[in-house]
Amino acid sequence: EPPAEPPAPEQPELDPADAELREQLLKLPGAVEAHGTVEYDLPPLNSHRDIDPHTQQSIFTNSASVLRFDDRDGKRRTCLFGDGTRLEWARTSSGYEVVVQKQRLAKVVCGVEKSAYT
């Protein structure tokens, strides 16, 4: 006989807006709730990948209005989203840097050093 599953931790009471959202999410096909988390499947996206014959960049597009370029050496990626957000990822000698930009909003730059996690 398998061991009994530990009891779920007590969940704080949701405010009405969160409770309404939870109920709406549970109505989605295949939605399940476990330990206060609602999980559901996302519909598939049409996507396309191509390689630019001149630059050798990989180019990805999908039906959610995302465009991504990967340099052929794998050291830089750029994503452009339908709302105008630009996300850049670049490998550095000590880790990588992520830059997020959108017109009329503050530019966010995050430097991640691999040695910080060892």
Backbone as numpy.savetxt, mean C-alpha at the origin, in Angstrom:
# Nx Ny Nz CAx CAy CAz Cx Cy Cz
-7.07 -33.82 20.18 -7.93 -32.63 20.18 -7.03 -31.39 20.18
-7.24 -30.46 19.24 -6.39 -29.27 19.19 -6.60 -28.39 20.41
-5.55 -27.63 20.77 -5.70 -26.75 21.93 -6.76 -25.68 21.66
-7.40 -25.25 22.71 -8.44 -24.23 22.58 -7.80 -22.90 22.16
-8.51 -22.18 21.31 -8.04 -20.87 20.86 -8.16 -19.89 22.02
-7.13 -19.04 22.22 -7.23 -18.10 23.34 -8.40 -17.14 23.11
-8.97 -16.65 24.22 -10.11 -15.74 24.05 -9.68 -14.45 23.36
-10.59 -13.90 22.60 -10.31 -12.64 21.90 -10.18 -11.52 22.92
-9.22 -10.60 22.70 -9.10 -9.48 23.62 -10.36 -8.62 23.56
-10.69 -8.02 24.68 -11.88 -7.16 24.70 -11.66 -5.97 23.80
-12.68 -5.66 23.03 -12.61 -4.54 22.10 -13.30 -3.34 22.72
-12.68 -2.15 22.60 -13.37 -0.96 23.10 -14.64 -0.72 22.29
-15.60 -0.07 22.89 -16.85 0.22 22.20 -16.59 1.21 21.07
-17.13 0.92 19.88 -16.92 1.78 18.72 -17.85 2.98 18.78
-17.35 4.12 18.29 -18.26 5.25 18.18 -19.23 4.94 17.03
-20.37 5.62 16.98 -21.41 5.27 15.98 -20.91 5.27 14.53
-20.04 6.23 14.17 -19.56 6.27 12.78 -18.73 5.04 12.46
-17.86 4.62 13.39 -17.05 3.42 13.16 -17.91 2.17 13.13
-18.90 2.11 13.98 -19.80 0.96 14.01 -20.57 0.85 12.69
-21.00 2.00 12.15 -21.71 2.00 10.87 -20.80 1.53 9.74
-19.55 2.00 9.73 -18.59 1.56 8.72 -18.35 0.06 8.82
-18.19 -0.44 10.05 -17.98 -1.87 10.26 -19.15 -2.67 9.68
-20.36 -2.22 9.94 -21.54 -2.92 9.43 -21.58 -2.90 7.90
-21.20 -1.78 7.30 -21.17 -1.69 5.83 -20.12 -2.64 5.26
-18.95 -2.70 5.90 -17.88 -3.58 5.42 -18.30 -5.05 5.53
-19.00 -5.39 6.59 -19.43 -6.78 6.76 -20.46 -7.21 5.71
-21.07 -6.25 5.02 -22.02 -6.58 3.96 -21.33 -6.92 2.64
-20.03 -6.65 2.54 -19.30 -6.95 1.31 -19.20 -8.46 1.12
-19.20 -8.93 -0.13 -19.10 -10.37 -0.38 -17.81 -10.94 0.21
-17.94 -12.01 0.96 -16.78 -12.69 1.52 -16.18 -12.02 2.75
-16.81 -10.97 3.28 -16.26 -10.26 4.45 -16.36 -11.14 5.69
-15.31 -11.10 6.50 -15.29 -11.83 7.77 -14.71 -10.91 8.84
-15.10 -11.16 10.08 -14.58 -10.37 11.20 -13.92 -11.32 12.18
-12.74 -10.94 12.65 -12.04 -11.73 13.66 -11.27 -10.76 14.56
-11.50 -10.86 15.84 -10.80 -10.05 16.83 -10.88 -8.56 16.53
-12.03 -8.10 16.09 -12.23 -6.67 15.86 -11.75 -6.15 14.53
-11.29 -7.03 13.65 -10.81 -6.63 12.33 -11.72 -7.22 11.26
-12.12 -6.39 10.31 -12.94 -6.86 9.20 -12.03 -7.06 7.99
-12.06 -8.24 7.40 -11.28 -8.52 6.20 -12.23 -8.83 5.05
-11.86 -8.34 3.86 -12.68 -8.59 2.68 -11.79 -8.58 1.45
-12.25 -9.26 0.40 -11.49 -9.36 -0.84 -11.68 -8.09 -1.66
-10.63 -7.69 -2.33 -10.71 -6.58 -3.27 -10.92 -7.14 -4.67
-11.64 -6.43 -5.50 -11.83 -6.92 -6.87 -10.51 -6.87 -7.64
-10.33 -7.74 -8.62 -9.09 -7.72 -9.39 -8.97 -6.44 -10.22
-7.73 -6.04 -10.47 -7.45 -4.86 -11.28 -6.85 -5.29 -12.61
-7.27 -4.65 -13.67 -6.60 -4.85 -14.95 -5.27 -4.12 -14.88
-4.21 -4.77 -15.32 -2.89 -4.13 -15.28 -2.09 -4.52 -16.51
-1.03 -3.75 -16.74 -0.17 -3.99 -17.89 1.26 -3.65 -17.52
2.20 -4.45 -17.99 3.62 -4.20 -17.77 4.30 -4.18 -19.13
5.22 -3.24 -19.29 5.96 -3.13 -20.54 7.38 -2.68 -20.21
8.29 -2.83 -21.14 9.66 -2.35 -20.98 9.95 -1.38 -22.10
10.39 -0.17 -21.72 10.73 0.84 -22.71 11.97 0.37 -23.47
11.92 0.27 -24.80 13.06 -0.25 -25.55 14.28 0.68 -25.53
14.08 1.95 -25.24 15.20 2.90 -25.24 15.86 3.01 -23.87
15.06 3.10 -22.80 15.62 3.31 -21.46 15.72 2.02 -20.65
15.04 0.95 -21.11 14.96 -0.32 -20.40 14.22 -0.21 -19.06
13.47 0.89 -18.86 12.65 1.01 -17.66 11.44 0.08 -17.78
11.09 -0.54 -16.65 9.83 -1.28 -16.58 8.73 -0.28 -16.31
7.63 -0.41 -17.01 6.50 0.50 -16.88 5.27 -0.34 -16.55
4.62 0.01 -15.44 3.42 -0.70 -15.00 2.26 0.30 -14.98
1.11 -0.11 -15.47 -0.10 0.70 -15.35 -1.23 -0.22 -14.92
-2.26 0.37 -14.29 -3.43 -0.43 -13.94 -4.68 0.42 -14.01
-5.82 -0.24 -13.86 -7.11 0.43 -14.00 -7.46 1.29 -12.80
-6.61 1.33 -11.76 -6.83 2.20 -10.60 -6.06 3.51 -10.77
-5.63 3.81 -11.99 -4.91 5.05 -12.31 -3.56 5.15 -11.61
-2.83 4.05 -11.57 -1.48 4.04 -11.03 -0.52 3.77 -12.17
0.53 4.57 -12.24 1.59 4.41 -13.24 2.89 4.29 -12.48
3.68 3.24 -12.76 4.94 3.03 -12.03 6.06 2.79 -13.03
7.19 3.45 -12.77 8.41 3.26 -13.56 9.46 2.66 -12.65
10.14 1.62 -13.09 11.27 1.03 -12.37 12.49 1.14 -13.27
13.56 1.76 -12.77 14.80 1.80 -13.54 15.32 0.39 -13.73
16.06 0.18 -14.80 16.48 -1.19 -15.12 17.43 -1.75 -14.08
18.15 -0.90 -13.35 19.07 -1.41 -12.33 18.39 -1.67 -10.99
17.10 -1.33 -10.89 16.35 -1.59 -9.66 16.65 -0.65 -8.52
17.36 0.44 -8.78 17.73 1.37 -7.71 16.76 2.53 -7.53
15.79 2.67 -8.43 14.84 3.78 -8.34 13.49 3.35 -8.89
12.42 3.72 -8.15 11.04 3.49 -8.59 10.27 4.79 -8.43
9.39 5.06 -9.37 8.52 6.24 -9.29 7.09 5.79 -9.56
6.17 6.17 -8.67 4.75 5.87 -8.84 3.99 7.17 -8.96
3.10 7.25 -9.94 2.22 8.38 -10.10 0.79 7.88 -9.93
0.03 8.52 -9.04 -1.33 8.11 -8.74 -2.33 9.06 -9.38
-3.54 8.59 -9.59 -4.57 9.37 -10.27 -4.91 10.68 -9.60
-4.69 10.79 -8.29 -4.99 12.04 -7.59 -3.84 13.04 -7.63
-2.77 12.71 -8.37 -1.64 13.62 -8.49 -0.50 13.33 -7.52
-0.66 12.36 -6.66 0.41 12.02 -5.71 1.56 11.35 -6.46
2.78 11.72 -6.08 3.99 11.13 -6.66 4.78 10.49 -5.52
5.13 9.23 -5.67 5.91 8.51 -4.68 7.19 8.03 -5.35
8.33 8.38 -4.76 9.61 7.95 -5.32 10.35 7.13 -4.27
10.94 6.04 -4.70 11.75 5.17 -3.85 13.10 5.05 -4.51
14.17 5.28 -3.73 15.53 5.18 -4.30 16.44 4.49 -3.30
17.20 3.53 -3.79 18.19 2.85 -2.96 19.36 3.80 -2.71
19.86 3.82 -1.48 21.04 4.61 -1.14 22.11 3.66 -0.64
23.30 4.19 -0.39 24.40 3.32 0.07 24.12 2.71 1.44
23.26 3.36 2.25 23.00 2.84 3.59 21.57 2.32 3.78
20.76 2.32 2.72 19.38 1.86 2.84 18.57 2.33 1.67
17.55 3.14 1.94 16.75 3.71 0.86 16.06 4.98 1.33
15.56 5.75 0.36 14.86 7.00 0.64 13.51 6.95 -0.06
12.48 7.42 0.63 11.14 7.49 0.07 10.70 8.95 0.10
10.21 9.45 -1.03 9.72 10.83 -1.13 8.27 10.78 -1.62
7.39 11.47 -0.90 5.98 11.56 -1.29 5.66 13.03 -1.52
5.08 13.33 -2.69 4.77 14.71 -3.04 3.38 14.79 -3.66
2.73 15.91 -3.42 1.46 16.22 -4.07 1.36 17.74 -4.13
0.85 18.23 -5.23 0.76 19.67 -5.42 -0.01 20.32 -4.26
0.51 21.43 -3.77 -0.06 22.23 -2.69 -0.01 21.54 -1.33
0.75 20.47 -1.19 0.93 19.82 0.10 2.42 19.71 0.40
2.75 19.52 1.66 4.14 19.41 2.06 4.79 18.17 1.47
6.02 18.31 1.05 6.82 17.18 0.56 7.30 16.40 1.78
7.18 15.08 1.74 7.61 14.22 2.84 8.77 13.38 2.35
9.88 13.41 3.09 11.07 12.63 2.75 11.41 11.75 3.94
11.54 10.44 3.70 11.91 9.49 4.75 13.16 8.76 4.32
14.19 8.82 5.14 15.41 8.06 4.90 15.43 6.85 5.82
15.63 5.68 5.27 15.66 4.45 6.04 17.05 3.84 5.92
17.69 3.64 7.06 19.02 3.03 7.08 18.90 1.58 7.52
19.46 0.68 6.73 19.38 -0.76 7.05 20.01 -1.07 8.39
21.08 -0.39 8.75 21.78 -0.67 9.99 20.94 -0.36 11.22
19.91 0.47 11.08 19.05 0.81 12.21 18.23 -0.39 12.66
18.11 -1.42 11.83 17.25 -2.56 12.14 18.03 -3.84 12.38
19.32 -3.73 12.62 20.10 -4.94 12.89 20.60 -4.97 14.29
